Amino acid sequence: MKIDLGNCYSTLTDATDDEAHWLADYLTFEYVSFGYKGKRNVRYLKMLNRINKTFPSGLTSLIKRVAERDEGFSVEISDTRGAPVKSSEINADNADWLYDHQREGVERVIQEKRGILWVPTGGGKTEIAIGLTVAIPCKWLFLVHRGTLLHQAAKRYELRTGKKAGLIGDGLWSVEDFTVATFQNLWAKRDTPEAKKLLSSVDGIMVDEAHILPATSFWTTVMGIDAYYRVGLSGTPLVRGDKRSTFTVGALGPTIYRIRPQTLIDLGILAKPEIQMVPVQQVYEAKRRQYQNVYKTLIVSSKARNSTIVEISKVAAKPSLIFVQRVRHGKLLLKMVRDAGLNVELVDGKHATGARKTYVEALQRGDLDVLICTVIFQEGVDIPDLQSVIVATGGASSIAAIQRMGRGMRKAEGKTTFQVWDIMDVGDKWLERHSRERGRAYLDEGHHVGVGPIGGHVAPLKVRRRKKKPI
C-alpha cells in the first residue's frame, strides 16, 4: 500500500482490496463507556474516512509497523512536507540548562518530528517545551487547558530565554515566536481572522497534559492546525480506561520518549511516594441503585468514610492536601477537620487565581495544616513543601489518581518521600472496583501500595494487572 504523509491527515493513495479492508479494520477501535445507571455501552471509533481514504497522520508509523510485521504487507510512505527549519539551524545544545532526561526528550523530537513525551509530574515538561523552542527556532504554539498553566508557561519561557511570550487567554491576545494559548479561547475564536492568521502561521504545536485531547473541542482545535512539529507532553498520556487515547496518538504520534518516575526518584529529582489505602466497609441499602445516589450516600455524606478521612488528616504529615470531587463534600470535611483541631481551609473553582495562590502560600508557610481542594489543584499547581496527599474523591480514573499523587512528588529541601493516603472502599461493587483501579494505577507507575488500617498492619495491595495492548 502507498500512503501520502501530511501534517494532520495522511491519505491512502494505493492499496489492494485486502490491504484496504485490513486498514479499515485496524483503524476501528472498540471501547466501553458506562451510562448513568452503570449500563455498559460498547462504541466504535472509526479513524479511517472511507470516502477520501484519509486518517490522522499520527497513526502512520504504527500502521507501517503492524502491516509489515504482522500482515506481510509492503507499506510505502511518501513525505512531501517541507520542514520549516533547516537542519543546520537545529541544535539541542542551545538549551544548556536542561537535565539529561529533558535533553533526551528534546533530541527525540528533533529526530522524530512528532510524538508524545511521557514525563511524570515534576519531571520538567515545561522545561522540555521551552528547550524545544530554543533547539528548533520556529513559530511555536503551546496549548494548555487551564488559565494557571497559561501564565506559568509564559513566565517560565521569559525567565529561561529573556524573550517575551505571546498569550492567548484570560482576555489577552498577543502573538510571539512562542505563544501560550488556552484551548477554550482558541475554540471560541476559531472563525475570527486573527485566529485563522495565527493557526496558518504556526510551525510547531505542543500540547500540555496531552491526555485531554480526546475531548471533541480539543481534538478539533489541534487537527485544524497544519503544523509540521507536533508534540504532546503528559505524565498520563495513554492511561485512559478506554480506547479514546487513539485520538491523542492520531493527533500527535506515538510515544517517542518515556522516563519512569522511579528513574527520577533514583536520580534525586522526585520524591518517593509512600502509599497506603485504608479500608472502609459500607453497603448501599436503598432499592433504587444509581451510581450518583451511591456516590452521594457512600462517599459524599458517609459518616464512616468521612470520619476515617478526618483520622487520616490528623496523622498525615503536614502540610497536606485533601482532594474532593464535589464542593459539598469539601464543606462537610471542612467542618469535621476543623472540629478535630486542625487549621484548614477549602478552595474550589469559585476562588479566583489570587485567592488560590494565597491559600497555597499559607499552606507552605505552615499557617494551614490542611487545604481541601477540588480537581482544580490536580494540574498546574506547584507545592514543593507538600508532605502528604489524601484522596477522598473515590472514582476510577487512573489519570486523576496519578495526577493527585503527582502534587507531592516535587522535591524540596530535606524532602525525599511523601505520603499518599487513599480509601479502599469495601462492600459496594462499584466503589470496590474503583478502588482497585486507583490502586492499579499506582502500581502501574511502579510504586508500592499498602492496604491496612491507620496505625495497624499494612499488607501489600494485590490486584490483577491490566493487560497492556499497544494502540
mmCIF file of N, CA, C and O in Angstrom, residues 252-326:
data_model
loop_
_atom_site.group_PDB
_atom_site.id
_atom_site.type_symbol
_atom_site.label_atom_id
_atom_site.label_comp_id
_atom_site.label_asym_id
_atom_site.label_seq_id
_atom_site.Cartn_x
_atom_site.Cartn_y
_atom_site.Cartn_z
ATOM 1 N N LEU A 252 -0.925 13.494 17.427
ATOM 2 C CA LEU A 252 0.454 13.860 17.751
ATOM 3 C C LEU A 252 1.483 12.822 17.352
ATOM 4 O O LEU A 252 2.653 13.155 17.136
ATOM 5 N N GLY A 253 1.075 11.562 17.284
ATOM 6 C CA GLY A 253 2.017 10.483 17.039
ATOM 7 C C GLY A 253 2.169 9.612 18.267
ATOM 8 O O GLY A 253 1.662 9.928 19.344
ATOM 9 N N PRO A 254 2.869 8.497 18.166
ATOM 10 C CA PRO A 254 3.040 7.569 19.295
ATOM 11 C C PRO A 254 4.043 8.119 20.311
ATOM 12 O O PRO A 254 4.663 9.163 20.104
ATOM 13 N N THR A 255 4.182 7.402 21.408
ATOM 14 C CA THR A 255 5.172 7.776 22.411
ATOM 15 C C THR A 255 6.572 7.605 21.834
ATOM 16 O O THR A 255 6.935 6.523 21.368
ATOM 17 N N ILE A 256 7.357 8.690 21.855
ATOM 18 C CA ILE A 256 8.720 8.631 21.333
ATOM 19 C C ILE A 256 9.755 8.719 22.449
ATOM 20 O O ILE A 256 10.947 8.494 22.225
ATOM 21 N N TYR A 257 9.294 9.056 23.652
ATOM 22 C CA TYR A 257 10.217 9.117 24.786
ATOM 23 C C TYR A 257 9.419 8.951 26.066
ATOM 24 O O TYR A 257 8.353 9.547 26.230
ATOM 25 N N ARG A 258 9.949 8.096 26.973
ATOM 26 C CA ARG A 258 9.302 7.927 28.265
ATOM 27 C C ARG A 258 10.359 7.751 29.340
ATOM 28 O O ARG A 258 11.342 7.026 29.140
ATOM 29 N N ILE A 259 10.166 8.420 30.441
ATOM 30 C CA ILE A 259 11.020 8.213 31.604
ATOM 31 C C ILE A 259 10.122 7.894 32.794
ATOM 32 O O ILE A 259 9.103 8.557 33.018
ATOM 33 N N ARG A 260 10.463 6.847 33.532
ATOM 34 C CA ARG A 260 9.632 6.361 34.633
ATOM 35 C C ARG A 260 9.863 7.200 35.891
ATOM 36 O O ARG A 260 10.966 7.715 36.126
ATOM 37 N N PRO A 261 8.832 7.320 36.726
ATOM 38 C CA PRO A 261 9.005 8.055 37.978
ATOM 39 C C PRO A 261 10.151 7.522 38.829
ATOM 40 O O PRO A 261 10.895 8.296 39.427
ATOM 41 N N GLN A 262 10.298 6.181 38.881
ATOM 42 C CA GLN A 262 11.334 5.599 39.731
ATOM 43 C C GLN A 262 12.723 6.044 39.289
ATOM 44 O O GLN A 262 13.625 6.226 40.118
ATOM 45 N N THR A 263 12.912 6.230 37.988
ATOM 46 C CA THR A 263 14.209 6.697 37.490
ATOM 47 C C THR A 263 14.527 8.079 38.039
ATOM 48 O O THR A 263 15.651 8.346 38.485
ATOM 49 N N LEU A 264 13.523 8.970 38.037
ATOM 50 C CA LEU A 264 13.738 10.325 38.544
ATOM 51 C C LEU A 264 13.850 10.333 40.064
ATOM 52 O O LEU A 264 14.535 11.187 40.633
ATOM 53 N N ILE A 265 13.192 9.382 40.723
ATOM 54 C CA ILE A 265 13.347 9.236 42.177
ATOM 55 C C ILE A 265 14.783 8.814 42.494
ATOM 56 O O ILE A 265 15.437 9.361 43.383
ATOM 57 N N ASP A 266 15.300 7.842 41.739
ATOM 58 C CA ASP A 266 16.659 7.362 41.954
ATOM 59 C C ASP A 266 17.698 8.457 41.685
ATOM 60 O O ASP A 266 18.762 8.487 42.315
ATOM 61 N N LEU A 267 17.379 9.362 40.763
ATOM 62 C CA LEU A 267 18.282 10.465 40.446
ATOM 63 C C LEU A 267 18.174 11.612 41.442
ATOM 64 O O LEU A 267 18.932 12.581 41.365
ATOM 65 N N GLY A 268 17.215 11.509 42.373
ATOM 66 C CA GLY A 268 17.035 12.566 43.363
ATOM 67 C C GLY A 268 16.263 13.762 42.849
ATOM 68 O O GLY A 268 16.268 14.830 43.472
ATOM 69 N N ILE A 269 15.560 13.596 41.709
ATOM 70 C CA ILE A 269 14.793 14.699 41.123
ATOM 71 C C ILE A 269 13.376 14.737 41.672
ATOM 72 O O ILE A 269 12.793 15.814 41.854
ATOM 73 N N LEU A 270 12.798 13.572 41.977
ATOM 74 C CA LEU A 270 11.452 13.489 42.524
ATOM 75 C C LEU A 270 11.474 12.835 43.902
ATOM 76 O O LEU A 270 12.386 12.061 44.223
ATOM 77 N N ALA A 271 10.460 13.151 44.699
ATOM 78 C CA ALA A 271 10.274 12.495 45.999
ATOM 79 C C ALA A 271 9.524 11.181 45.801
ATOM 80 O O ALA A 271 8.701 11.048 44.899
ATOM 81 N N LYS A 272 9.802 10.219 46.672
ATOM 82 C CA LYS A 272 9.200 8.887 46.557
ATOM 83 C C LYS A 272 7.877 8.836 47.321
ATOM 84 O O LYS A 272 7.822 9.170 48.506
ATOM 85 N N PRO A 273 6.788 8.408 46.666
ATOM 86 C CA PRO A 273 5.500 8.297 47.364
ATOM 87 C C PRO A 273 5.414 7.055 48.232
ATOM 88 O O PRO A 273 5.830 5.969 47.826
ATOM 89 N N GLU A 274 4.890 7.214 49.449
ATOM 90 C CA GLU A 274 4.575 6.104 50.341
ATOM 91 C C GLU A 274 3.058 6.017 50.411
ATOM 92 O O GLU A 274 2.406 6.858 51.006
ATOM 93 N N ILE A 275 2.492 4.995 49.765
ATOM 94 C CA ILE A 275 1.053 4.940 49.513
ATOM 95 C C ILE A 275 0.384 3.926 50.435
ATOM 96 O O ILE A 275 0.800 2.756 50.491
ATOM 97 N N GLN A 276 -0.665 4.364 51.112
ATOM 98 C CA GLN A 276 -1.463 3.461 51.946
ATOM 99 C C GLN A 276 -2.936 3.682 51.657
ATOM 100 O O GLN A 276 -3.424 4.815 51.660
ATOM 101 N N MET A 277 -3.649 2.588 51.410
ATOM 102 C CA MET A 277 -5.088 2.617 51.219
ATOM 103 C C MET A 277 -5.754 2.053 52.480
ATOM 104 O O MET A 277 -5.435 0.935 52.900
ATOM 105 N N VAL A 278 -6.647 2.829 53.067
ATOM 106 C CA VAL A 278 -7.282 2.470 54.334
ATOM 107 C C VAL A 278 -8.678 1.911 54.060
ATOM 108 O O VAL A 278 -9.517 2.591 53.472
ATOM 109 N N PRO A 279 -8.966 0.669 54.465
ATOM 110 C CA PRO A 279 -10.270 0.064 54.176
ATOM 111 C C PRO A 279 -11.419 0.732 54.937
ATOM 112 O O PRO A 279 -11.279 1.082 56.116
ATOM 113 N N VAL A 280 -12.542 0.907 54.241
ATOM 114 C CA VAL A 280 -13.793 1.366 54.852
ATOM 115 C C VAL A 280 -14.907 0.468 54.325
ATOM 116 O O VAL A 280 -15.140 0.399 53.116
ATOM 117 N N GLN A 281 -15.584 -0.230 55.218
ATOM 118 C CA GLN A 281 -16.648 -1.171 54.850
ATOM 119 C C GLN A 281 -17.994 -0.467 54.882
ATOM 120 O O GLN A 281 -18.378 0.122 55.888
ATOM 121 N N GLN A 282 -18.736 -0.532 53.745
ATOM 122 C CA GLN A 282 -20.076 0.070 53.667
ATOM 123 C C GLN A 282 -20.931 -0.706 52.682
ATOM 124 O O GLN A 282 -20.415 -1.303 51.735
ATOM 125 N N VAL A 283 -22.236 -0.651 52.897
ATOM 126 C CA VAL A 283 -23.190 -1.285 51.987
ATOM 127 C C VAL A 283 -24.274 -0.276 51.639
ATOM 128 O O VAL A 283 -24.791 0.425 52.525
ATOM 129 N N TYR A 284 -24.616 -0.202 50.355
ATOM 130 C CA TYR A 284 -25.698 0.686 49.914
ATOM 131 C C TYR A 284 -27.015 -0.078 50.035
ATOM 132 O O TYR A 284 -27.207 -1.121 49.405
ATOM 133 N N GLU A 285 -27.929 0.431 50.846
ATOM 134 C CA GLU A 285 -29.136 -0.331 51.183
ATOM 135 C C GLU A 285 -30.391 0.121 50.443
ATOM 136 O O GLU A 285 -31.401 -0.585 50.471
ATOM 137 N N ALA A 286 -30.381 1.283 49.816
ATOM 138 C CA ALA A 286 -31.581 1.755 49.111
ATOM 139 C C ALA A 286 -31.874 0.861 47.910
ATOM 140 O O ALA A 286 -30.975 0.293 47.288
ATOM 141 N N LYS A 287 -33.130 0.721 47.556
ATOM 142 C CA LYS A 287 -33.523 -0.150 46.453
ATOM 143 C C LYS A 287 -33.173 0.454 45.097
ATOM 144 O O LYS A 287 -32.800 -0.248 44.174
ATOM 145 N N ARG A 288 -33.341 1.774 44.977
ATOM 146 C CA ARG A 288 -33.052 2.430 43.692
ATOM 147 C C ARG A 288 -31.554 2.652 43.575
ATOM 148 O O ARG A 288 -31.001 3.558 44.174
ATOM 149 N N ARG A 289 -30.937 1.820 42.790
ATOM 150 C CA ARG A 289 -29.467 1.839 42.713
ATOM 151 C C ARG A 289 -28.994 2.562 41.450
ATOM 152 O O ARG A 289 -29.044 2.025 40.346
ATOM 153 N N GLN A 290 -28.538 3.790 41.604
ATOM 154 C CA GLN A 290 -27.915 4.561 40.545
ATOM 155 C C GLN A 290 -26.582 5.073 41.078
ATOM 156 O O GLN A 290 -26.463 5.401 42.263
ATOM 157 N N TYR A 291 -25.611 5.177 40.189
ATOM 158 C CA TYR A 291 -24.271 5.499 40.662
ATOM 159 C C TYR A 291 -24.226 6.828 41.412
ATOM 160 O O TYR A 291 -23.558 6.943 42.440
ATOM 161 N N GLN A 292 -24.935 7.829 40.893
ATOM 162 C CA GLN A 292 -24.905 9.137 41.551
ATOM 163 C C GLN A 292 -25.435 9.053 42.981
ATOM 164 O O GLN A 292 -24.920 9.713 43.893
ATOM 165 N N ASN A 293 -26.463 8.238 43.199
ATOM 166 C CA ASN A 293 -27.003 8.065 44.549
ATOM 167 C C ASN A 293 -26.034 7.298 45.448
ATOM 168 O O ASN A 293 -25.877 7.614 46.634
ATOM 169 N N VAL A 294 -25.380 6.278 44.875
ATOM 170 C CA VAL A 294 -24.387 5.519 45.630
ATOM 171 C C VAL A 294 -23.234 6.436 46.029
ATOM 172 O O VAL A 294 -22.771 6.424 47.178
ATOM 173 N N TYR A 295 -22.779 7.247 45.096
ATOM 174 C CA TYR A 295 -21.655 8.151 45.368
ATOM 175 C C TYR A 295 -22.020 9.151 46.466
ATOM 176 O O TYR A 295 -21.231 9.395 47.396
ATOM 177 N N LYS A 296 -23.207 9.703 46.362
ATOM 178 C CA LYS A 296 -23.638 10.685 47.367
ATOM 179 C C LYS A 296 -23.728 10.049 48.756
ATOM 180 O O LYS A 296 -23.285 10.641 49.749
ATOM 181 N N THR A 297 -24.277 8.834 48.812
ATOM 182 C CA THR A 297 -24.508 8.192 50.108
ATOM 183 C C THR A 297 -23.229 7.633 50.724
ATOM 184 O O THR A 297 -22.966 7.827 51.915
ATOM 185 N N LEU A 298 -22.422 6.934 49.931
ATOM 186 C CA LEU A 298 -21.277 6.206 50.467
ATOM 187 C C LEU A 298 -19.960 6.977 50.393
ATOM 188 O O LEU A 298 -18.966 6.523 50.964
ATOM 189 N N ILE A 299 -19.953 8.112 49.719
ATOM 190 C CA ILE A 299 -18.720 8.908 49.660
ATOM 191 C C ILE A 299 -18.947 10.314 50.206
ATOM 192 O O ILE A 299 -18.358 10.709 51.203
ATOM 193 N N VAL A 300 -19.851 11.073 49.586
ATOM 194 C CA VAL A 300 -20.019 12.477 49.983
ATOM 195 C C VAL A 300 -20.546 12.602 51.407
ATOM 196 O O VAL A 300 -19.983 13.317 52.243
ATOM 197 N N SER A 301 -21.630 11.887 51.721
ATOM 198 C CA SER A 301 -22.310 12.067 53.004
ATOM 199 C C SER A 301 -22.012 10.981 54.030
ATOM 200 O O SER A 301 -22.592 10.982 55.116
ATOM 201 N N SER A 302 -21.125 10.058 53.701
ATOM 202 C CA SER A 302 -20.863 8.917 54.580
ATOM 203 C C SER A 302 -20.139 9.340 55.864
ATOM 204 O O SER A 302 -19.004 9.824 55.819
ATOM 205 N N LYS A 303 -20.771 9.117 57.015
ATOM 206 C CA LYS A 303 -20.134 9.441 58.296
ATOM 207 C C LYS A 303 -18.913 8.555 58.533
ATOM 208 O O LYS A 303 -17.882 9.018 59.012
ATOM 209 N N ALA A 304 -19.046 7.259 58.212
ATOM 210 C CA ALA A 304 -17.941 6.328 58.443
ATOM 211 C C ALA A 304 -16.725 6.700 57.594
ATOM 212 O O ALA A 304 -15.584 6.752 58.094
ATOM 213 N N ARG A 305 -16.955 6.962 56.327
ATOM 214 C CA ARG A 305 -15.847 7.274 55.409
ATOM 215 C C ARG A 305 -15.228 8.626 55.748
ATOM 216 O O ARG A 305 -13.999 8.776 55.790
ATOM 217 N N ASN A 306 -16.062 9.630 55.968
ATOM 218 C CA ASN A 306 -15.550 10.961 56.281
ATOM 219 C C ASN A 306 -14.811 10.977 57.626
ATOM 220 O O ASN A 306 -13.813 11.679 57.780
ATOM 221 N N SER A 307 -15.301 10.200 58.585
ATOM 222 C CA SER A 307 -14.608 10.120 59.870
ATOM 223 C C SER A 307 -13.218 9.507 59.697
ATOM 224 O O SER A 307 -12.250 9.927 60.347
ATOM 225 N N THR A 308 -13.119 8.515 58.811
ATOM 226 C CA THR A 308 -11.818 7.913 58.526
ATOM 227 C C THR A 308 -10.877 8.929 57.889
ATOM 228 O O THR A 308 -9.684 8.996 58.220
ATOM 229 N N ILE A 309 -11.400 9.736 56.990
ATOM 230 C CA ILE A 309 -10.580 10.764 56.346
ATOM 231 C C ILE A 309 -10.079 11.779 57.370
ATOM 232 O O ILE A 309 -8.924 12.220 57.327
ATOM 233 N N VAL A 310 -10.946 12.137 58.325
ATOM 234 C CA VAL A 310 -10.527 13.055 59.385
ATOM 235 C C VAL A 310 -9.412 12.432 60.215
ATOM 236 O O VAL A 310 -8.418 13.097 60.556
ATOM 237 N N GLU A 311 -9.546 11.157 60.555
ATOM 238 C CA GLU A 311 -8.498 10.474 61.324
ATOM 239 C C GLU A 311 -7.186 10.434 60.535
ATOM 240 O O GLU A 311 -6.098 10.596 61.106
ATOM 241 N N ILE A 312 -7.292 10.222 59.237
ATOM 242 C CA ILE A 312 -6.092 10.251 58.395
ATOM 243 C C ILE A 312 -5.459 11.642 58.430
ATOM 244 O O ILE A 312 -4.233 11.788 58.554
ATOM 245 N N SER A 313 -6.294 12.673 58.322
ATOM 246 C CA SER A 313 -5.769 14.047 58.296
ATOM 247 C C SER A 313 -5.029 14.395 59.585
ATOM 248 O O SER A 313 -4.114 15.226 59.570
ATOM 249 N N LYS A 314 -5.395 13.756 60.674
ATOM 250 C CA LYS A 314 -4.738 14.036 61.960
ATOM 251 C C LYS A 314 -3.336 13.429 62.024
ATOM 252 O O LYS A 314 -2.426 13.987 62.649
ATOM 253 N N VAL A 315 -3.159 12.263 61.377
ATOM 254 C CA VAL A 315 -1.858 11.593 61.454
ATOM 255 C C VAL A 315 -0.990 11.842 60.220
ATOM 256 O O VAL A 315 0.221 11.587 60.251
ATOM 257 N N ALA A 316 -1.578 12.337 59.137
ATOM 258 C CA ALA A 316 -0.819 12.569 57.911
ATOM 259 C C ALA A 316 0.219 13.668 58.127
ATOM 260 O O ALA A 316 0.005 14.619 58.877
ATOM 261 N N ALA A 317 1.361 13.538 57.445
ATOM 262 C CA ALA A 317 2.410 14.550 57.522
ATOM 263 C C ALA A 317 1.885 15.878 56.979
ATOM 264 O O ALA A 317 1.084 15.916 56.039
ATOM 265 N N LYS A 318 2.338 16.963 57.605
ATOM 266 C CA LYS A 318 1.873 18.301 57.234
ATOM 267 C C LYS A 318 3.012 19.077 56.571
ATOM 268 O O LYS A 318 4.173 18.896 56.910
ATOM 269 N N PRO A 319 2.612 19.951 55.595
ATOM 270 C CA PRO A 319 1.262 20.295 55.150
ATOM 271 C C PRO A 319 0.661 19.226 54.244
ATOM 272 O O PRO A 319 1.377 18.457 53.620
ATOM 273 N N SER A 320 -0.690 19.248 54.158
ATOM 274 C CA SER A 320 -1.407 18.187 53.476
ATOM 275 C C SER A 320 -2.509 18.749 52.588
ATOM 276 O O SER A 320 -3.106 19.782 52.903
ATOM 277 N N LEU A 321 -2.775 18.055 51.488
ATOM 278 C CA LEU A 321 -3.917 18.356 50.615
ATOM 279 C C LEU A 321 -4.939 17.238 50.728
ATOM 280 O O LEU A 321 -4.573 16.058 50.704
ATOM 281 N N ILE A 322 -6.216 17.594 50.830
ATOM 282 C CA ILE A 322 -7.306 16.623 50.732
ATOM 283 C C ILE A 322 -8.055 16.909 49.438
ATOM 284 O O ILE A 322 -8.563 18.017 49.238
ATOM 285 N N PHE A 323 -8.128 15.920 48.558
ATOM 286 C CA PHE A 323 -8.847 16.086 47.298
ATOM 287 C C PHE A 323 -10.283 15.588 47.433
ATOM 288 O O PHE A 323 -10.525 14.489 47.944
ATOM 289 N N VAL A 324 -11.230 16.394 46.952
ATOM 290 C CA VAL A 324 -12.639 16.008 46.876
ATOM 291 C C VAL A 324 -13.124 16.245 45.455
ATOM 292 O O VAL A 324 -12.565 17.055 44.716
ATOM 293 N N GLN A 325 -14.189 15.560 45.088
ATOM 294 C CA GLN A 325 -14.777 15.738 43.759
ATOM 295 C C GLN A 325 -15.851 16.819 43.787
ATOM 296 O O GLN A 325 -16.004 17.583 42.832
ATOM 297 N N ARG A 326 -16.603 16.880 44.873
ATOM 298 C CA ARG A 326 -17.731 17.804 44.953
ATOM 299 C C ARG A 326 -17.521 18.821 46.071
ATOM 300 O O ARG A 326 -16.980 18.499 47.133
#
